């Protein structure tokens, strides 16, 4: 499996991982579930970007499902925060 060096995907992956770490650290410090949900969602987006860098097509069913779960996680987190 050869990695594709696509600059946009690489940058997106790096930023997703930064947001994942920041979301986790923010959750630990502020105990806000929203930060954790957003961090995990961006971690999933990062998995999707990494898979594309590994050569999987962006339209692969598994990647679409991962992205849907990530979006739903953000929606759930925001909804829970608004509901409070």
mmCIF file of N, CA, C and O in Angstrom:
data_model
loop_
_atom_site.group_PDB
_atom_site.id
_atom_site.type_symbol
_atom_site.label_atom_id
_atom_site.label_comp_id
_atom_site.label_asym_id
_atom_site.label_seq_id
_atom_site.Cartn_x
_atom_site.Cartn_y
_atom_site.Cartn_z
ATOM 1 N N UNK A 1 0.841 -1.167 0.000
ATOM 2 C CA UNK A 1 0.000 0.000 0.000
ATOM 3 C C UNK A 1 0.895 1.241 0.000
ATOM 4 O O UNK A 1 1.638 1.484 0.931
ATOM 5 N N UNK A 2 0.810 2.002 -1.054
ATOM 6 C CA UNK A 2 1.625 3.212 -1.187
ATOM 7 C C UNK A 2 0.805 4.429 -0.776
ATOM 8 O O UNK A 2 -0.364 4.543 -1.116
ATOM 9 N N UNK A 3 1.421 5.307 -0.034
ATOM 10 C CA UNK A 3 0.745 6.522 0.371
ATOM 11 C C UNK A 3 0.785 7.538 -0.757
ATOM 12 O O UNK A 3 1.797 7.705 -1.433
ATOM 13 N N UNK A 4 -0.344 8.217 -0.942
ATOM 14 C CA UNK A 4 -0.453 9.272 -1.938
ATOM 15 C C UNK A 4 -0.141 10.586 -1.229
ATOM 16 O O UNK A 4 -0.747 10.906 -0.216
ATOM 17 N N UNK A 5 0.805 11.334 -1.728
ATOM 18 C CA UNK A 5 1.159 12.604 -1.098
ATOM 19 C C UNK A 5 0.311 13.722 -1.704
ATOM 20 O O UNK A 5 0.747 14.435 -2.593
ATOM 21 N N UNK A 6 -0.894 13.828 -1.224
ATOM 22 C CA UNK A 6 -1.827 14.865 -1.644
ATOM 23 C C UNK A 6 -1.781 15.969 -0.590
ATOM 24 O O UNK A 6 -2.146 15.741 0.569
ATOM 25 N N UNK A 7 -1.329 17.175 -0.960
ATOM 26 C CA UNK A 7 -1.133 18.236 0.038
ATOM 27 C C UNK A 7 -2.390 18.595 0.827
ATOM 28 O O UNK A 7 -2.336 18.757 2.043
ATOM 29 N N UNK A 8 -3.528 18.703 0.163
ATOM 30 C CA UNK A 8 -4.754 19.105 0.860
ATOM 31 C C UNK A 8 -5.172 18.031 1.858
ATOM 32 O O UNK A 8 -5.518 18.338 3.006
ATOM 33 N N UNK A 9 -5.145 16.785 1.455
ATOM 34 C CA UNK A 9 -5.495 15.693 2.365
ATOM 35 C C UNK A 9 -4.528 15.615 3.541
ATOM 36 O O UNK A 9 -4.943 15.369 4.678
ATOM 37 N N UNK A 10 -3.255 15.815 3.262
ATOM 38 C CA UNK A 10 -2.244 15.767 4.314
ATOM 39 C C UNK A 10 -2.478 16.869 5.339
ATOM 40 O O UNK A 10 -2.451 16.627 6.553
ATOM 41 N N UNK A 11 -2.726 18.074 4.864
ATOM 42 C CA UNK A 11 -2.982 19.200 5.768
ATOM 43 C C UNK A 11 -4.266 18.965 6.561
ATOM 44 O O UNK A 11 -4.309 19.198 7.770
ATOM 45 N N UNK A 12 -5.315 18.486 5.885
ATOM 46 C CA UNK A 12 -6.576 18.190 6.581
ATOM 47 C C UNK A 12 -6.368 17.134 7.658
ATOM 48 O O UNK A 12 -6.906 17.246 8.762
ATOM 49 N N UNK A 13 -5.589 16.107 7.347
ATOM 50 C CA UNK A 13 -5.313 15.057 8.327
ATOM 51 C C UNK A 13 -4.590 15.628 9.543
ATOM 52 O O UNK A 13 -4.958 15.345 10.690
ATOM 53 N N UNK A 14 -3.584 16.441 9.313
ATOM 54 C CA UNK A 14 -2.815 17.036 10.418
ATOM 55 C C UNK A 14 -3.714 17.897 11.299
ATOM 56 O O UNK A 14 -3.705 17.783 12.530
ATOM 57 N N UNK A 15 -4.538 18.745 10.673
ATOM 58 C CA UNK A 15 -5.429 19.603 11.457
ATOM 59 C C UNK A 15 -6.481 18.786 12.212
ATOM 60 O O UNK A 15 -6.840 19.114 13.342
ATOM 61 N N UNK A 16 -6.967 17.716 11.603
ATOM 62 C CA UNK A 16 -7.926 16.849 12.291
ATOM 63 C C UNK A 16 -7.305 16.236 13.542
ATOM 64 O O UNK A 16 -7.953 16.161 14.595
ATOM 65 N N UNK A 17 -6.066 15.825 13.444
ATOM 66 C CA UNK A 17 -5.407 15.226 14.603
ATOM 67 C C UNK A 17 -5.161 16.270 15.694
ATOM 68 O O UNK A 17 -5.289 15.978 16.889
ATOM 69 N N UNK A 18 -4.833 17.492 15.291
ATOM 70 C CA UNK A 18 -4.650 18.572 16.270
ATOM 71 C C UNK A 18 -5.963 18.838 16.997
ATOM 72 O O UNK A 18 -6.004 18.968 18.229
ATOM 73 N N UNK A 19 -7.077 18.897 16.245
ATOM 74 C CA UNK A 19 -8.382 19.143 16.854
ATOM 75 C C UNK A 19 -8.782 17.983 17.754
ATOM 76 O O UNK A 19 -9.367 18.192 18.827
ATOM 77 N N UNK A 20 -8.465 16.761 17.363
ATOM 78 C CA UNK A 20 -8.737 15.594 18.207
ATOM 79 C C UNK A 20 -8.038 15.740 19.556
ATOM 80 O O UNK A 20 -8.666 15.586 20.618
ATOM 81 N N UNK A 21 -6.761 16.057 19.546
ATOM 82 C CA UNK A 21 -5.994 16.202 20.788
ATOM 83 C C UNK A 21 -6.519 17.381 21.612
ATOM 84 O O UNK A 21 -6.715 17.264 22.826
ATOM 85 N N UNK A 22 -6.782 18.504 20.952
ATOM 86 C CA UNK A 22 -7.290 19.680 21.673
ATOM 87 C C UNK A 22 -8.669 19.412 22.273
ATOM 88 O O UNK A 22 -8.963 19.861 23.391
ATOM 89 N N UNK A 23 -9.515 18.695 21.541
ATOM 90 C CA UNK A 23 -10.842 18.348 22.065
ATOM 91 C C UNK A 23 -10.737 17.489 23.303
ATOM 92 O O UNK A 23 -11.442 17.702 24.292
ATOM 93 N N UNK A 24 -9.826 16.521 23.266
ATOM 94 C CA UNK A 24 -9.631 15.644 24.429
ATOM 95 C C UNK A 24 -9.084 16.434 25.616
ATOM 96 O O UNK A 24 -9.585 16.313 26.741
ATOM 97 N N UNK A 25 -8.062 17.243 25.368
ATOM 98 C CA UNK A 25 -7.468 18.026 26.462
ATOM 99 C C UNK A 25 -8.470 19.038 27.021
ATOM 100 O O UNK A 25 -8.525 19.252 28.240
ATOM 101 N N UNK A 26 -9.250 19.657 26.137
ATOM 102 C CA UNK A 26 -10.281 20.589 26.588
ATOM 103 C C UNK A 26 -11.338 19.892 27.427
ATOM 104 O O UNK A 26 -11.807 20.430 28.437
ATOM 105 N N UNK A 27 -11.711 18.690 27.017
ATOM 106 C CA UNK A 27 -12.685 17.917 27.790
ATOM 107 C C UNK A 27 -12.136 17.593 29.178
ATOM 108 O O UNK A 27 -12.851 17.708 30.173
ATOM 109 N N UNK A 28 -10.869 17.195 29.232
ATOM 110 C CA UNK A 28 -10.256 16.873 30.530
ATOM 111 C C UNK A 28 -10.220 18.094 31.449
ATOM 112 O O UNK A 28 -10.427 17.981 32.644
ATOM 113 N N UNK A 29 -9.962 19.264 30.864
ATOM 114 C CA UNK A 29 -9.824 20.472 31.674
ATOM 115 C C UNK A 29 -11.183 21.072 32.046
ATOM 116 O O UNK A 29 -11.409 21.449 33.190
ATOM 117 N N UNK A 30 -12.093 21.175 31.068
ATOM 118 C CA UNK A 30 -13.370 21.861 31.289
ATOM 119 C C UNK A 30 -14.546 20.919 31.524
ATOM 120 O O UNK A 30 -15.638 21.381 31.855
ATOM 121 N N UNK A 31 -14.327 19.623 31.330
ATOM 122 C CA UNK A 31 -15.369 18.608 31.480
ATOM 123 C C UNK A 31 -16.607 18.926 30.639
ATOM 124 O O UNK A 31 -17.742 18.722 31.073
ATOM 125 N N UNK A 32 -16.394 19.437 29.439
ATOM 126 C CA UNK A 32 -17.478 19.727 28.508
ATOM 127 C C UNK A 32 -17.557 18.603 27.478
ATOM 128 O O UNK A 32 -16.642 18.453 26.657
ATOM 129 N N UNK A 33 -18.646 17.829 27.495
ATOM 130 C CA UNK A 33 -18.767 16.734 26.537
ATOM 131 C C UNK A 33 -18.712 17.198 25.081
ATOM 132 O O UNK A 33 -18.255 16.458 24.217
ATOM 133 N N UNK A 34 -19.169 18.423 24.822
ATOM 134 C CA UNK A 34 -19.139 18.936 23.452
ATOM 135 C C UNK A 34 -17.725 18.905 22.879
ATOM 136 O O UNK A 34 -17.522 18.518 21.727
ATOM 137 N N UNK A 35 -16.755 19.292 23.689
ATOM 138 C CA UNK A 35 -15.370 19.282 23.218
ATOM 139 C C UNK A 35 -14.911 17.869 22.873
ATOM 140 O O UNK A 35 -14.208 17.655 21.885
ATOM 141 N N UNK A 36 -15.332 16.907 23.671
ATOM 142 C CA UNK A 36 -14.969 15.519 23.399
ATOM 143 C C UNK A 36 -15.640 15.022 22.124
ATOM 144 O O UNK A 36 -15.001 14.381 21.287
ATOM 145 N N UNK A 37 -16.931 15.322 21.960
ATOM 146 C CA UNK A 37 -17.648 14.891 20.751
ATOM 147 C C UNK A 37 -17.019 15.468 19.493
ATOM 148 O O UNK A 37 -16.826 14.774 18.500
ATOM 149 N N UNK A 38 -16.704 16.750 19.545
ATOM 150 C CA UNK A 38 -16.092 17.391 18.378
ATOM 151 C C UNK A 38 -14.706 16.807 18.120
ATOM 152 O O UNK A 38 -14.335 16.547 16.976
ATOM 153 N N UNK A 39 -13.935 16.580 19.177
ATOM 154 C CA UNK A 39 -12.620 15.976 19.013
ATOM 155 C C UNK A 39 -12.695 14.598 18.387
ATOM 156 O O UNK A 39 -11.950 14.273 17.456
ATOM 157 N N UNK A 40 -13.620 13.765 18.871
ATOM 158 C CA UNK A 40 -13.769 12.426 18.309
ATOM 159 C C UNK A 40 -14.235 12.501 16.860
ATOM 160 O O UNK A 40 -13.758 11.747 16.004
ATOM 161 N N UNK A 41 -15.163 13.414 16.573
ATOM 162 C CA UNK A 41 -15.651 13.561 15.197
ATOM 163 C C UNK A 41 -14.496 13.921 14.259
ATOM 164 O O UNK A 41 -14.354 13.332 13.177
ATOM 165 N N UNK A 42 -13.666 14.858 14.664
ATOM 166 C CA UNK A 42 -12.539 15.217 13.809
ATOM 167 C C UNK A 42 -11.516 14.093 13.741
ATOM 168 O O UNK A 42 -10.826 13.942 12.736
ATOM 169 N N UNK A 43 -11.421 13.293 14.792
ATOM 170 C CA UNK A 43 -10.586 12.100 14.723
ATOM 171 C C UNK A 43 -11.088 11.147 13.647
ATOM 172 O O UNK A 43 -10.303 10.564 12.889
ATOM 173 N N UNK A 44 -12.415 11.004 13.551
ATOM 174 C CA UNK A 44 -12.992 10.170 12.495
ATOM 175 C C UNK A 44 -12.743 10.760 11.113
ATOM 176 O O UNK A 44 -12.451 10.036 10.159
ATOM 177 N N UNK A 45 -12.870 12.075 11.004
ATOM 178 C CA UNK A 45 -12.537 12.723 9.729
ATOM 179 C C UNK A 45 -11.074 12.467 9.386
ATOM 180 O O UNK A 45 -10.721 12.229 8.232
ATOM 181 N N UNK A 46 -10.214 12.489 10.399
ATOM 182 C CA UNK A 46 -8.795 12.205 10.188
ATOM 183 C C UNK A 46 -8.572 10.787 9.688
ATOM 184 O O UNK A 46 -7.734 10.554 8.813
ATOM 185 N N UNK A 47 -9.330 9.836 10.231
ATOM 186 C CA UNK A 47 -9.241 8.450 9.758
ATOM 187 C C UNK A 47 -9.617 8.390 8.281
ATOM 188 O O UNK A 47 -8.970 7.709 7.482
ATOM 189 N N UNK A 48 -10.658 9.124 7.928
ATOM 190 C CA UNK A 48 -11.092 9.174 6.533
ATOM 191 C C UNK A 48 -9.993 9.751 5.631
ATOM 192 O O UNK A 48 -9.711 9.224 4.552
ATOM 193 N N UNK A 49 -9.369 10.833 6.078
ATOM 194 C CA UNK A 49 -8.282 11.437 5.290
ATOM 195 C C UNK A 49 -7.090 10.491 5.187
ATOM 196 O O UNK A 49 -6.481 10.364 4.120
ATOM 197 N N UNK A 50 -6.761 9.825 6.277
ATOM 198 C CA UNK A 50 -5.642 8.890 6.267
ATOM 199 C C UNK A 50 -5.915 7.728 5.310
ATOM 200 O O UNK A 50 -5.020 7.295 4.580
ATOM 201 N N UNK A 51 -7.143 7.246 5.298
ATOM 202 C CA UNK A 51 -7.499 6.159 4.378
ATOM 203 C C UNK A 51 -7.354 6.615 2.927
ATOM 204 O O UNK A 51 -6.862 5.860 2.077
ATOM 205 N N UNK A 52 -7.752 7.841 2.651
ATOM 206 C CA UNK A 52 -7.583 8.364 1.290
ATOM 207 C C UNK A 52 -6.105 8.501 0.943
ATOM 208 O O UNK A 52 -5.704 8.211 -0.182
ATOM 209 N N UNK A 53 -5.317 8.939 1.897
ATOM 210 C CA UNK A 53 -3.873 9.037 1.653
ATOM 211 C C UNK A 53 -3.268 7.656 1.408
ATOM 212 O O UNK A 53 -2.271 7.528 0.705
ATOM 213 N N UNK A 54 -3.897 6.631 1.988
ATOM 214 C CA UNK A 54 -3.420 5.262 1.798
ATOM 215 C C UNK A 54 -3.910 4.661 0.484
ATOM 216 O O UNK A 54 -3.546 3.540 0.151
ATOM 217 N N UNK A 55 -4.764 5.408 -0.242
ATOM 218 C CA UNK A 55 -5.178 4.945 -1.559
ATOM 219 C C UNK A 55 -6.633 4.539 -1.697
ATOM 220 O O UNK A 55 -7.069 4.173 -2.784
ATOM 221 N N UNK A 56 -7.398 4.588 -0.610
ATOM 222 C CA UNK A 56 -8.817 4.258 -0.723
ATOM 223 C C UNK A 56 -9.536 5.383 -1.461
ATOM 224 O O UNK A 56 -9.260 6.555 -1.226
ATOM 225 N N UNK A 57 -10.490 5.044 -2.311
ATOM 226 C CA UNK A 57 -11.239 6.097 -3.021
ATOM 227 C C UNK A 57 -12.156 6.845 -2.054
ATOM 228 O O UNK A 57 -12.698 6.258 -1.112
ATOM 229 N N UNK A 58 -12.335 8.135 -2.288
ATOM 230 C CA UNK A 58 -13.128 8.954 -1.368
ATOM 231 C C UNK A 58 -14.587 8.532 -1.343
ATOM 232 O O UNK A 58 -15.295 8.814 -0.384
ATOM 233 N N UNK A 59 -15.041 7.852 -2.384
ATOM 234 C CA UNK A 59 -16.426 7.407 -2.432
ATOM 235 C C UNK A 59 -16.655 6.026 -1.862
ATOM 236 O O UNK A 59 -17.765 5.486 -1.965
ATOM 237 N N UNK A 60 -15.654 5.430 -1.246
ATOM 238 C CA UNK A 60 -15.806 4.097 -0.659
ATOM 239 C C UNK A 60 -16.875 4.137 0.421
ATOM 240 O O UNK A 60 -16.943 5.079 1.214
ATOM 241 N N UNK A 61 -17.709 3.116 0.454
ATOM 242 C CA UNK A 61 -18.828 3.077 1.394
ATOM 243 C C UNK A 61 -18.353 3.224 2.840
ATOM 244 O O UNK A 61 -18.962 3.953 3.630
ATOM 245 N N UNK A 62 -17.268 2.580 3.201
ATOM 246 C CA UNK A 62 -16.757 2.665 4.570
ATOM 247 C C UNK A 62 -16.394 4.105 4.934
ATOM 248 O O UNK A 62 -16.691 4.559 6.045
ATOM 249 N N UNK A 63 -15.778 4.827 4.014
ATOM 250 C CA UNK A 63 -15.394 6.211 4.302
ATOM 251 C C UNK A 63 -16.618 7.113 4.403
ATOM 252 O O UNK A 63 -16.648 8.036 5.225
ATOM 253 N N UNK A 64 -17.614 6.846 3.588
ATOM 254 C CA UNK A 64 -18.856 7.629 3.652
ATOM 255 C C UNK A 64 -19.533 7.396 5.004
ATOM 256 O O UNK A 64 -19.997 8.343 5.648
ATOM 257 N N UNK A 65 -19.564 6.154 5.466
ATOM 258 C CA UNK A 65 -20.171 5.841 6.767
ATOM 259 C C UNK A 65 -19.393 6.506 7.898
ATOM 260 O O UNK A 65 -19.991 7.064 8.830
ATOM 261 N N UNK A 66 -18.067 6.494 7.828
ATOM 262 C CA UNK A 66 -17.244 7.153 8.849
ATOM 263 C C UNK A 66 -17.557 8.643 8.902
ATOM 264 O O UNK A 66 -17.722 9.219 9.982
ATOM 265 N N UNK A 67 -17.673 9.277 7.737
ATOM 266 C CA UNK A 67 -17.980 10.717 7.702
ATOM 267 C C UNK A 67 -19.379 11.006 8.237
ATOM 268 O O UNK A 67 -19.578 11.991 8.962
ATOM 269 N N UNK A 68 -20.338 10.151 7.888
ATOM 270 C CA UNK A 68 -21.699 10.336 8.398
ATOM 271 C C UNK A 68 -21.714 10.250 9.918
ATOM 272 O O UNK A 68 -22.331 11.078 10.603
ATOM 273 N N UNK A 69 -21.022 9.267 10.471
ATOM 274 C CA UNK A 69 -20.955 9.117 11.928
ATOM 275 C C UNK A 69 -20.309 10.351 12.553
ATOM 276 O O UNK A 69 -20.767 10.856 13.583
ATOM 277 N N UNK A 70 -19.261 10.867 11.929
ATOM 278 C CA UNK A 70 -18.585 12.056 12.462
ATOM 279 C C UNK A 70 -19.527 13.259 12.468
ATOM 280 O O UNK A 70 -19.615 13.980 13.472
ATOM 281 N N UNK A 71 -20.234 13.472 11.367
ATOM 282 C CA UNK A 71 -21.182 14.590 11.323
ATOM 283 C C UNK A 71 -22.289 14.417 12.357
ATOM 284 O O UNK A 71 -22.673 15.376 13.037
ATOM 285 N N UNK A 72 -22.817 13.196 12.485
ATOM 286 C CA UNK A 72 -23.868 12.948 13.468
ATOM 287 C C UNK A 72 -23.368 13.175 14.890
ATOM 288 O O UNK A 72 -24.123 13.644 15.745
ATOM 289 N N UNK A 73 -22.120 12.868 15.147
ATOM 290 C CA UNK A 73 -21.538 13.096 16.466
ATOM 291 C C UNK A 73 -21.473 14.589 16.792
ATOM 292 O O UNK A 73 -21.798 15.009 17.903
ATOM 293 N N UNK A 74 -21.096 15.392 15.819
ATOM 294 C CA UNK A 74 -21.074 16.849 16.023
ATOM 295 C C UNK A 74 -22.500 17.357 16.242
ATOM 296 O O UNK A 74 -22.755 18.149 17.159
ATOM 297 N N UNK A 75 -23.447 16.893 15.428
ATOM 298 C CA UNK A 75 -24.844 17.310 15.580
ATOM 299 C C UNK A 75 -25.363 16.928 16.964
ATOM 300 O O UNK A 75 -26.008 17.733 17.643
ATOM 301 N N UNK A 76 -25.072 15.704 17.401
ATOM 302 C CA UNK A 76 -25.499 15.243 18.717
ATOM 303 C C UNK A 76 -24.904 16.110 19.829
ATOM 304 O O UNK A 76 -25.604 16.522 20.753
ATOM 305 N N UNK A 77 -23.623 16.397 19.728
ATOM 306 C CA UNK A 77 -22.960 17.211 20.740
ATOM 307 C C UNK A 77 -23.538 18.607 20.837
ATOM 308 O O UNK A 77 -23.790 19.121 21.939
ATOM 309 N N UNK A 78 -23.777 19.212 19.694
ATOM 310 C CA UNK A 78 -24.360 20.558 19.693
ATOM 311 C C UNK A 78 -25.780 20.515 20.237
ATOM 312 O O UNK A 78 -26.190 21.372 21.032
ATOM 313 N N UNK A 79 -26.545 19.518 19.818
ATOM 314 C CA UNK A 79 -27.918 19.377 20.308
ATOM 315 C C UNK A 79 -27.936 19.213 21.823
ATOM 316 O O UNK A 79 -28.743 19.850 22.515
ATOM 317 N N UNK A 80 -27.066 18.372 22.371
ATOM 318 C CA UNK A 80 -27.007 18.167 23.816
ATOM 319 C C UNK A 80 -26.621 19.450 24.544
ATOM 320 O O UNK A 80 -27.136 19.725 25.628
ATOM 321 N N UNK A 81 -25.750 20.234 23.950
ATOM 322 C CA UNK A 81 -25.328 21.490 24.569
ATOM 323 C C UNK A 81 -26.466 22.507 24.555
ATOM 324 O O UNK A 81 -26.695 23.203 25.548
ATOM 325 N N UNK A 82 -27.190 22.578 23.444
ATOM 326 C CA UNK A 82 -28.322 23.509 23.351
ATOM 327 C C UNK A 82 -29.430 23.108 24.320
ATOM 328 O O UNK A 82 -30.066 23.955 24.937
ATOM 329 N N UNK A 83 -29.640 21.805 24.450
ATOM 330 C CA UNK A 83 -30.704 21.289 25.305
ATOM 331 C C UNK A 83 -30.482 21.609 26.782
ATOM 332 O O UNK A 83 -31.441 21.756 27.541
ATOM 333 N N UNK A 84 -29.230 21.766 27.189
ATOM 334 C CA UNK A 84 -28.913 22.042 28.597
ATOM 335 C C UNK A 84 -29.422 23.350 29.027
ATOM 336 O O UNK A 84 -29.514 24.362 28.860
#
